[in-house]
C-alpha positions as a Markdown table, in Angstrom:
| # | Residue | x | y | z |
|---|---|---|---|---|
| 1 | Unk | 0.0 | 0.0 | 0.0 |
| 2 | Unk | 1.2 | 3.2 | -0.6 |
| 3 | Unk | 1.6 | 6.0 | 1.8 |
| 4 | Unk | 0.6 | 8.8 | 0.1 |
| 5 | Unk | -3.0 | 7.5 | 0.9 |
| 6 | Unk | -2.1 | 7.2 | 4.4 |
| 7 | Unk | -0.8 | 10.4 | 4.8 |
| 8 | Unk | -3.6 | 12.1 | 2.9 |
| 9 | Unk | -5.9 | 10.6 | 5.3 |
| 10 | Unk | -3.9 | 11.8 | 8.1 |
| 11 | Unk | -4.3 | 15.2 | 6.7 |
| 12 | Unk | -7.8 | 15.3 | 6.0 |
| 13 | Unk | -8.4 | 14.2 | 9.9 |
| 14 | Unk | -5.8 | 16.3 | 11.5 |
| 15 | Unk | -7.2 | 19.9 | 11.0 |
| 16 | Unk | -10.9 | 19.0 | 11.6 |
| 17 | Unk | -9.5 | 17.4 | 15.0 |
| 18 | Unk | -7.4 | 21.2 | 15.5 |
| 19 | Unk | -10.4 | 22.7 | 14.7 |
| 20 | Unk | -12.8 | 21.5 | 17.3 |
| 21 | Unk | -10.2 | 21.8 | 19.8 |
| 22 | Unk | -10.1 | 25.5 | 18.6 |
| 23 | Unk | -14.3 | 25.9 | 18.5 |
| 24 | Unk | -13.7 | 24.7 | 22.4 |
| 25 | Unk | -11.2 | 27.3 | 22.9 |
| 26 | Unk | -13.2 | 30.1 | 21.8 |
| 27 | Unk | -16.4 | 28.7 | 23.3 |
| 28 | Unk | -14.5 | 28.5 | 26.7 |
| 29 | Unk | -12.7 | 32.2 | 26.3 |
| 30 | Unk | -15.4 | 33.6 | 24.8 |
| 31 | Unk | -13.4 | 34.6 | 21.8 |
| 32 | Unk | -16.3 | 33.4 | 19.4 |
| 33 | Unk | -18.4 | 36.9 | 20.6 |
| 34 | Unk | -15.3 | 39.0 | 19.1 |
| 35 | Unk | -14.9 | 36.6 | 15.8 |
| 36 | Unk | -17.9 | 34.9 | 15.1 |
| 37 | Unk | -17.5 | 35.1 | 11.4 |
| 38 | Unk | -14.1 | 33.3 | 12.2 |
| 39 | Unk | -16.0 | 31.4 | 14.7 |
| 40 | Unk | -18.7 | 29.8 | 12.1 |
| 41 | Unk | -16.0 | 29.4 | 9.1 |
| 42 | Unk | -14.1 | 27.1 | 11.6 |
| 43 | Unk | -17.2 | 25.5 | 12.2 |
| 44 | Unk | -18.2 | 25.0 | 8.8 |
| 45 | Unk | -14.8 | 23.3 | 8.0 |
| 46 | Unk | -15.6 | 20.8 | 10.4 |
| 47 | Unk | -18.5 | 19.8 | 9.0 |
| 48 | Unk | -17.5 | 20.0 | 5.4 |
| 49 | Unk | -14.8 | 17.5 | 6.4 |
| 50 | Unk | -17.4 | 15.0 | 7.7 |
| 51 | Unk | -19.7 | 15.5 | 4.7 |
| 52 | Unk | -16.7 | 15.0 | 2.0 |
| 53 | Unk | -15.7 | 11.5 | 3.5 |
| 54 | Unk | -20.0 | 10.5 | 3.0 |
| 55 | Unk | -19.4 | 11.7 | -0.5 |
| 56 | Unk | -16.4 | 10.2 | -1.1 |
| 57 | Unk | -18.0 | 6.7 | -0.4 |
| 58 | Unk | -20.3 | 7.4 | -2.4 |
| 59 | Unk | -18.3 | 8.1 | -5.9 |
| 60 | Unk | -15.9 | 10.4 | -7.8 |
| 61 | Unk | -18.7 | 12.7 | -9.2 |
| 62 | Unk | -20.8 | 13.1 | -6.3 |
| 63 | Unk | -17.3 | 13.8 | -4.4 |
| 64 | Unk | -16.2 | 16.1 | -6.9 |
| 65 | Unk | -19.3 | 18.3 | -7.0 |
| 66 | Unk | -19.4 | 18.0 | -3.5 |
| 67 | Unk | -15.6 | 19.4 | -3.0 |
| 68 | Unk | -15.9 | 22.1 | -5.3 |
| 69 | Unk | -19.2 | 23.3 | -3.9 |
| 70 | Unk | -17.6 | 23.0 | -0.3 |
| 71 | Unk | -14.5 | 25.7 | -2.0 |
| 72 | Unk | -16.8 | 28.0 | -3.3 |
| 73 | Unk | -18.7 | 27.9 | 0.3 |
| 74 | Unk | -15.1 | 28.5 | 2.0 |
| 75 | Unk | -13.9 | 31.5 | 0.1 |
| 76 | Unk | -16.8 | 33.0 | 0.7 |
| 77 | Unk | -16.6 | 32.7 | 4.8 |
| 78 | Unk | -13.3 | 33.5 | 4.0 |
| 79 | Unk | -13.7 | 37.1 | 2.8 |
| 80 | Unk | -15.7 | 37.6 | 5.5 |
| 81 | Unk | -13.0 | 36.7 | 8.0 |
| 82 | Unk | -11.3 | 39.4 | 6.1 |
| 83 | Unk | -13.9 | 41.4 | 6.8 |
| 84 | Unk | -14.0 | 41.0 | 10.6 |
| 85 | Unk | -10.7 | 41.5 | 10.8 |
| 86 | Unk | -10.5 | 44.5 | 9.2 |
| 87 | Unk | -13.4 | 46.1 | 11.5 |
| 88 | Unk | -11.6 | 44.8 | 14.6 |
| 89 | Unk | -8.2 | 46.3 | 13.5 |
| 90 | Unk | -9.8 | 49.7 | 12.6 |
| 91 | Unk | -11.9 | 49.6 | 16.4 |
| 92 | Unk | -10.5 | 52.7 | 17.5 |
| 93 | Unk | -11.1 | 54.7 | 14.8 |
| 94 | Unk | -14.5 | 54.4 | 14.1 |
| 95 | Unk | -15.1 | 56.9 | 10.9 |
| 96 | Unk | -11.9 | 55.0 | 9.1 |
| 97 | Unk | -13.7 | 51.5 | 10.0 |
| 98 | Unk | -17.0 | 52.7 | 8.7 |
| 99 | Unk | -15.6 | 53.5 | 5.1 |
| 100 | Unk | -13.6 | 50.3 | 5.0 |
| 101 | Unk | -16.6 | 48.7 | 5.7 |
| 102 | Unk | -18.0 | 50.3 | 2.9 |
| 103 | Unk | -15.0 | 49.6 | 0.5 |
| 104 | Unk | -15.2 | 45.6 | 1.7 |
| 105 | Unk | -19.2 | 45.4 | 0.1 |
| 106 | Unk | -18.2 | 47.4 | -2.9 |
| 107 | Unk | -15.4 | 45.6 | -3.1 |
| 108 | Unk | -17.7 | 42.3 | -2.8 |
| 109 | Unk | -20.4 | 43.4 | -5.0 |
| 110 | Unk | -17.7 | 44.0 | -7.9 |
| 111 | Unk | -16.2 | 40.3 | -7.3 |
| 112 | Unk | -19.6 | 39.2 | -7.9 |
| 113 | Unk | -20.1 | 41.3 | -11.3 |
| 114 | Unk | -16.6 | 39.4 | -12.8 |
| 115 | Unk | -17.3 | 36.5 | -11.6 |
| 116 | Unk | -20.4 | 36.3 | -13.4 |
| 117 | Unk | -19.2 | 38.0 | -16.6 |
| 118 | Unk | -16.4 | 35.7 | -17.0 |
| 119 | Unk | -19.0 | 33.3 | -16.4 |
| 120 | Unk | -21.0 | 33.9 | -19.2 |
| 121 | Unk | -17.9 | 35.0 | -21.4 |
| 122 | Unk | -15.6 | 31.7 | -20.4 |
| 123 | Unk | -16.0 | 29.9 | -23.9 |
| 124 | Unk | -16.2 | 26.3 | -24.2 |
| 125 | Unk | -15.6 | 23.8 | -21.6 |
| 126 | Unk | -17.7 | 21.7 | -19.8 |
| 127 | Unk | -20.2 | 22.6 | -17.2 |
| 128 | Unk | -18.0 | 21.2 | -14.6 |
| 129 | Unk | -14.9 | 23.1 | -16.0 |
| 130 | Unk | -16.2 | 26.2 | -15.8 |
| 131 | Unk | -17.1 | 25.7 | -12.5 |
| 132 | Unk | -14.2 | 24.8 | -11.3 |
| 133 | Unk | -12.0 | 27.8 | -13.1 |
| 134 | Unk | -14.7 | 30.2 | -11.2 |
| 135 | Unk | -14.3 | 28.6 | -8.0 |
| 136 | Unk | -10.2 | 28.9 | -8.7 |
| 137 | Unk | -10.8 | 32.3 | -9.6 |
| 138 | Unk | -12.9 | 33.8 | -6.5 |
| 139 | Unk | -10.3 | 31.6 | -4.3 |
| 140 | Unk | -7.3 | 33.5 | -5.8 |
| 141 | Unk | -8.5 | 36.8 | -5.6 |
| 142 | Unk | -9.4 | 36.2 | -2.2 |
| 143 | Unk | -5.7 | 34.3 | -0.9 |
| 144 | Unk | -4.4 | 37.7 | -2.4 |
| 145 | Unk | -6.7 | 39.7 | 0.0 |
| 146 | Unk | -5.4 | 37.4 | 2.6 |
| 147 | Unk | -2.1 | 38.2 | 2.3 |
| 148 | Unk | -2.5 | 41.7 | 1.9 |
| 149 | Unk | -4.4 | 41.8 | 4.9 |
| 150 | Unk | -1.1 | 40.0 | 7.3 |
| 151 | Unk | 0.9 | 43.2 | 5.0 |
| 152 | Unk | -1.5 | 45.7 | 6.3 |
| 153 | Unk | -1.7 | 44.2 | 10.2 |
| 154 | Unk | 2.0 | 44.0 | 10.2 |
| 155 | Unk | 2.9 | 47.3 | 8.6 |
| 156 | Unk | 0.2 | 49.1 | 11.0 |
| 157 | Unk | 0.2 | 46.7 | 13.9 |
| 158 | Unk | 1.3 | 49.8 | 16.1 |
| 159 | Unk | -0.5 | 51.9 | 15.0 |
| 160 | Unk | -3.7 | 49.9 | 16.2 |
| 161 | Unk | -2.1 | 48.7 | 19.1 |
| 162 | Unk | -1.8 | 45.1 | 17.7 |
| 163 | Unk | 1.7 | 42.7 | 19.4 |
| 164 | Unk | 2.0 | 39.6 | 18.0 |
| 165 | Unk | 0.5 | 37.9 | 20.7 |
| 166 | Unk | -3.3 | 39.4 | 19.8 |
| 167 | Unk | -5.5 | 36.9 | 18.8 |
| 168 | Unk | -6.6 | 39.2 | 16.1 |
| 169 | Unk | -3.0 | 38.7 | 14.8 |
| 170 | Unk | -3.0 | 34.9 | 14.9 |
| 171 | Unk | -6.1 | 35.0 | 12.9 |
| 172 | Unk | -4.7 | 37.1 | 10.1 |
| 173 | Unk | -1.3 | 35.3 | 10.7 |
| 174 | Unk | -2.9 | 31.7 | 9.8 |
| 175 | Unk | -4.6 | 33.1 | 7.0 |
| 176 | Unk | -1.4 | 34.7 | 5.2 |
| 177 | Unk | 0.8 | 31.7 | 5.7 |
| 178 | Unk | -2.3 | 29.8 | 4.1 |
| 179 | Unk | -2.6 | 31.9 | 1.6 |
| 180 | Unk | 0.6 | 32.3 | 0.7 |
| 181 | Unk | 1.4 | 28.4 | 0.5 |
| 182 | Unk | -1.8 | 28.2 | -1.7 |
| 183 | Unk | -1.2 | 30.7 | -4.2 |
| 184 | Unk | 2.4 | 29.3 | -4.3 |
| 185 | Unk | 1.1 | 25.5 | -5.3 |
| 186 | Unk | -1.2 | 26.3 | -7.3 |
| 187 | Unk | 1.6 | 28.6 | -9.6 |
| 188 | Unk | 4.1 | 25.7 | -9.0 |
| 189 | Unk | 0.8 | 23.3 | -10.4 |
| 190 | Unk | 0.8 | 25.3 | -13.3 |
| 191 | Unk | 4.4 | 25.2 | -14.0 |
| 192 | Unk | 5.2 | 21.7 | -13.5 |
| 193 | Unk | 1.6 | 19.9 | -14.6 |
| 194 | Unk | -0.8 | 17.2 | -13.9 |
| 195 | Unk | 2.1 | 15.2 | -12.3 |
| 196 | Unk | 2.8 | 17.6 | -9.7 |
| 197 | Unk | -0.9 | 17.6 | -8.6 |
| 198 | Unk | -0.5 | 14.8 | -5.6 |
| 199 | Unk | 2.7 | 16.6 | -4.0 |
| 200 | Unk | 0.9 | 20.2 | -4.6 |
| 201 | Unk | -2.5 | 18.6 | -3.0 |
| 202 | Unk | -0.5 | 17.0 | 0.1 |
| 203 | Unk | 1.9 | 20.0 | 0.4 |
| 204 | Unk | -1.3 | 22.4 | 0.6 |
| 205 | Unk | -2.4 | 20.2 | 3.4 |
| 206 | Unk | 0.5 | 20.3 | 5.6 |
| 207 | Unk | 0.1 | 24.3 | 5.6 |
| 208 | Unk | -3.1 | 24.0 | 6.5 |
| 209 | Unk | -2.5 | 21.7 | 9.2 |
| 210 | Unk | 0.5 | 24.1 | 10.5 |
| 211 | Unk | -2.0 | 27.2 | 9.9 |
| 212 | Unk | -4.4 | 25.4 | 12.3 |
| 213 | Unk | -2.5 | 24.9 | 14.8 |
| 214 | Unk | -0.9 | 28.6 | 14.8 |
| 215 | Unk | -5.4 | 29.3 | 14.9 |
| 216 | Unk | -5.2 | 26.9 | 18.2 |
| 217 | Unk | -2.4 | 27.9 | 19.6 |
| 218 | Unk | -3.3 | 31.8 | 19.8 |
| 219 | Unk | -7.0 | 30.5 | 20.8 |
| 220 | Unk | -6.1 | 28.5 | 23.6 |
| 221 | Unk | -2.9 | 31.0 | 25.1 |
| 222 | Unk | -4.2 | 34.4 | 27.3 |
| 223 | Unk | -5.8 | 36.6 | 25.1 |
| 224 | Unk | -3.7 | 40.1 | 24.5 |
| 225 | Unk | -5.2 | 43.2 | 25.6 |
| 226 | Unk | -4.0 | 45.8 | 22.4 |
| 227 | Unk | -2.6 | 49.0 | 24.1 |
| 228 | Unk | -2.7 | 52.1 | 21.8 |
| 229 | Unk | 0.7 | 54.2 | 21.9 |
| 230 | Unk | 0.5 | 57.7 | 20.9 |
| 231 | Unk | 2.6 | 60.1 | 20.5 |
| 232 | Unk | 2.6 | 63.9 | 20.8 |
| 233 | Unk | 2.2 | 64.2 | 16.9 |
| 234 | Unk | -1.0 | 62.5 | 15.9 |
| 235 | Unk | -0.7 | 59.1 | 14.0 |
| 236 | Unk | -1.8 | 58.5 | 10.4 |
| 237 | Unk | -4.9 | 56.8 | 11.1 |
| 238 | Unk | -5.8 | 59.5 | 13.7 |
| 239 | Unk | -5.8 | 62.2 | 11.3 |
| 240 | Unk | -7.4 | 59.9 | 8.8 |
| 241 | Unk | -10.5 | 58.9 | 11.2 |
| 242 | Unk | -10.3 | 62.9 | 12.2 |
| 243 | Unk | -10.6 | 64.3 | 8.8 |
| 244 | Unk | -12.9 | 61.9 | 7.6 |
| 245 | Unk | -15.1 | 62.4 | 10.9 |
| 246 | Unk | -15.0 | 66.0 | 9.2 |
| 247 | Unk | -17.1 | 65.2 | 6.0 |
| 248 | Unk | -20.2 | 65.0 | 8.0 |
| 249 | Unk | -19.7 | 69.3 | 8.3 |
| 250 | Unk | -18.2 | 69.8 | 4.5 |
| 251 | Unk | -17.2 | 73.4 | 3.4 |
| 252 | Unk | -18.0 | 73.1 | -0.3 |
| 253 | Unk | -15.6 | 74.7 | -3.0 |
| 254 | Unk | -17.2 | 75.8 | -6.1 |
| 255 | Unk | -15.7 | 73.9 | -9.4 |
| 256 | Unk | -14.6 | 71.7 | -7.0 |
| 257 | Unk | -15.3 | 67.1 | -7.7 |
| 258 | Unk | -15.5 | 65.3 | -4.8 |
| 259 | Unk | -14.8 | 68.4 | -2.7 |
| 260 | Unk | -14.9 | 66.9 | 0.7 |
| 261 | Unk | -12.7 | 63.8 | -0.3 |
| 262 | Unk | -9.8 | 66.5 | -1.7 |
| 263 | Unk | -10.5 | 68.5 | 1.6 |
| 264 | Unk | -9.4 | 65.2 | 3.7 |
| 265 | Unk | -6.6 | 64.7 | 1.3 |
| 266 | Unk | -5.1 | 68.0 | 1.9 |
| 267 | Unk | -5.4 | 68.3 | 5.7 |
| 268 | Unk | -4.0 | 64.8 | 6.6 |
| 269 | Unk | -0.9 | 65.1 | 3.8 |
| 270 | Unk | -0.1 | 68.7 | 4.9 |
| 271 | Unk | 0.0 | 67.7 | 8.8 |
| 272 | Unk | 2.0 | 65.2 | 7.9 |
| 273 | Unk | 4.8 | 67.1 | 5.3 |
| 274 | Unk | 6.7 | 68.0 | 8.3 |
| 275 | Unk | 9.3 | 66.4 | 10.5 |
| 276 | Unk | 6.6 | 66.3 | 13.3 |
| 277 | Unk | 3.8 | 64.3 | 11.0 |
| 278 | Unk | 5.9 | 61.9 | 9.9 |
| 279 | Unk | 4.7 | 58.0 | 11.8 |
């Protein structure tokens, strides 16, 4: 027998047995009130795990509709773990969260419209295929959002008030290293062919299983508290959330476009020209 089977098996058990010992964790800390989106897509691995080995008994097509359907279901969750985490980062400044909010559903809406033109506009193929490359498609775009997201916690994690040890950081943490291994198989798959498929699929599962237990490990240590440092010359995102607070009082110019964006613009790059703004 070989042991690629073996060790497959080992890695399709192995993060849905990290996983409930991370639902535990969070339902003991009460951590799953402060991610529940994170909460429920950990959840719904779980149970997508014990549904795909019914399917698998029960045939290659039923499996592979089953798998593909059980992708498209996890990138979804998946941006919106992106989202929570976004909205938890940005807590203190409430004005910057609310228009990243509103970015994240634009930016959701449009990912939506391509999807379904390239859809419609993906020529030949069969119905399965197309399927498939759309699923691929929506899961790239959002292992790219993934990884931008551990750039963005990492470049600002002071500026939040974000260590390391934050839960919110081993969230985003998991995800990027994830993501990051993911996007990298699947360009090494493409590279190398069909025969590289088996070590791609079983290398993707190991960082999973190591992304996992970074999840458990951050659930089950003490949680954090983020401490906010400021200094005498206000940060970026302060004079951000400030200026932006500002719109709801706009002095209009005339011949003007967009004349209380350009008025945030101004203010937050001219505080920060000097030696004083600079963060």
């Amino acid at each position: 027998m070989s042991s690629h089977p073996v060790l497959q098996s080992i890695l399709w058990i192995a993060p849905a047995a990290v996983q409930i010992a991370i639902v535990v964790a969070m339902l003991r800390n009460g951590s799953r009130k402060r991610f529940p989106a994170f909460c429920t897509y950990t959840i719904f691995q779980i149970l997508l795990s014990i549904v795909l080995v019914f399917f698998y008994r029960m045939g290659e097509l039923d499996y592979f509709f089953a798998y593909w359907a059980g992708a498209a279901m996890s990138a979804f969750l998946g941006f919106g773990v992106i989202y929570e985490c976004f909205s938890e980062a940005l807590k203190p400044y409430e004005t910057l969260r609310d228009l990243g909010r509103l970015l994240f559903r634009w930016t959701a809406i449009v990912m939506v419209i391509v999807g379904v033109v390239f859809a419609l506009s993906t020529p030949g193929g069969s119905e399965s295929t197309v399927l498939v490359r759309n699923i691929l498609i929506l899961e790239r775009a959002i292992r790219i959002m993934q990884c931008g997201m551990l750039l963005l916690l990492y470049l600002f994690s002071h500026h939040v008030g974000i260590s390391w040890r934050n839960q919110l950081f081993g969230v985003v943490l998991g995800f990027g290293i994830y993501a990051s291994a993911n996007l990298l198989m699947y360009s090494l798959r493409s590279r190398l062919g069909e025969d590289w498929n088996t070590s791609a699929s079983i290398l993707n599962a190991l960082s999973y299983l190591v992304t996992t237990g970074i999840w458990a490990g951050y659930m089950w240590a003490p949680a954090a508290e983020r401490t906010l440092v400021r200094s005498e010359a206000p940060l970026i995102l302060e004079r951000w959330n400030t200026e932006l607070a500002a719109i709801n009082n706009p002095r209009p110019v005339q011949g003007s476009f967009l004349p209380g964006l350009e008025d945030v613009v101004s203010r937050v790059m001219t505080r920060g020209a000097g030696p004083a703004g600079l963060d």
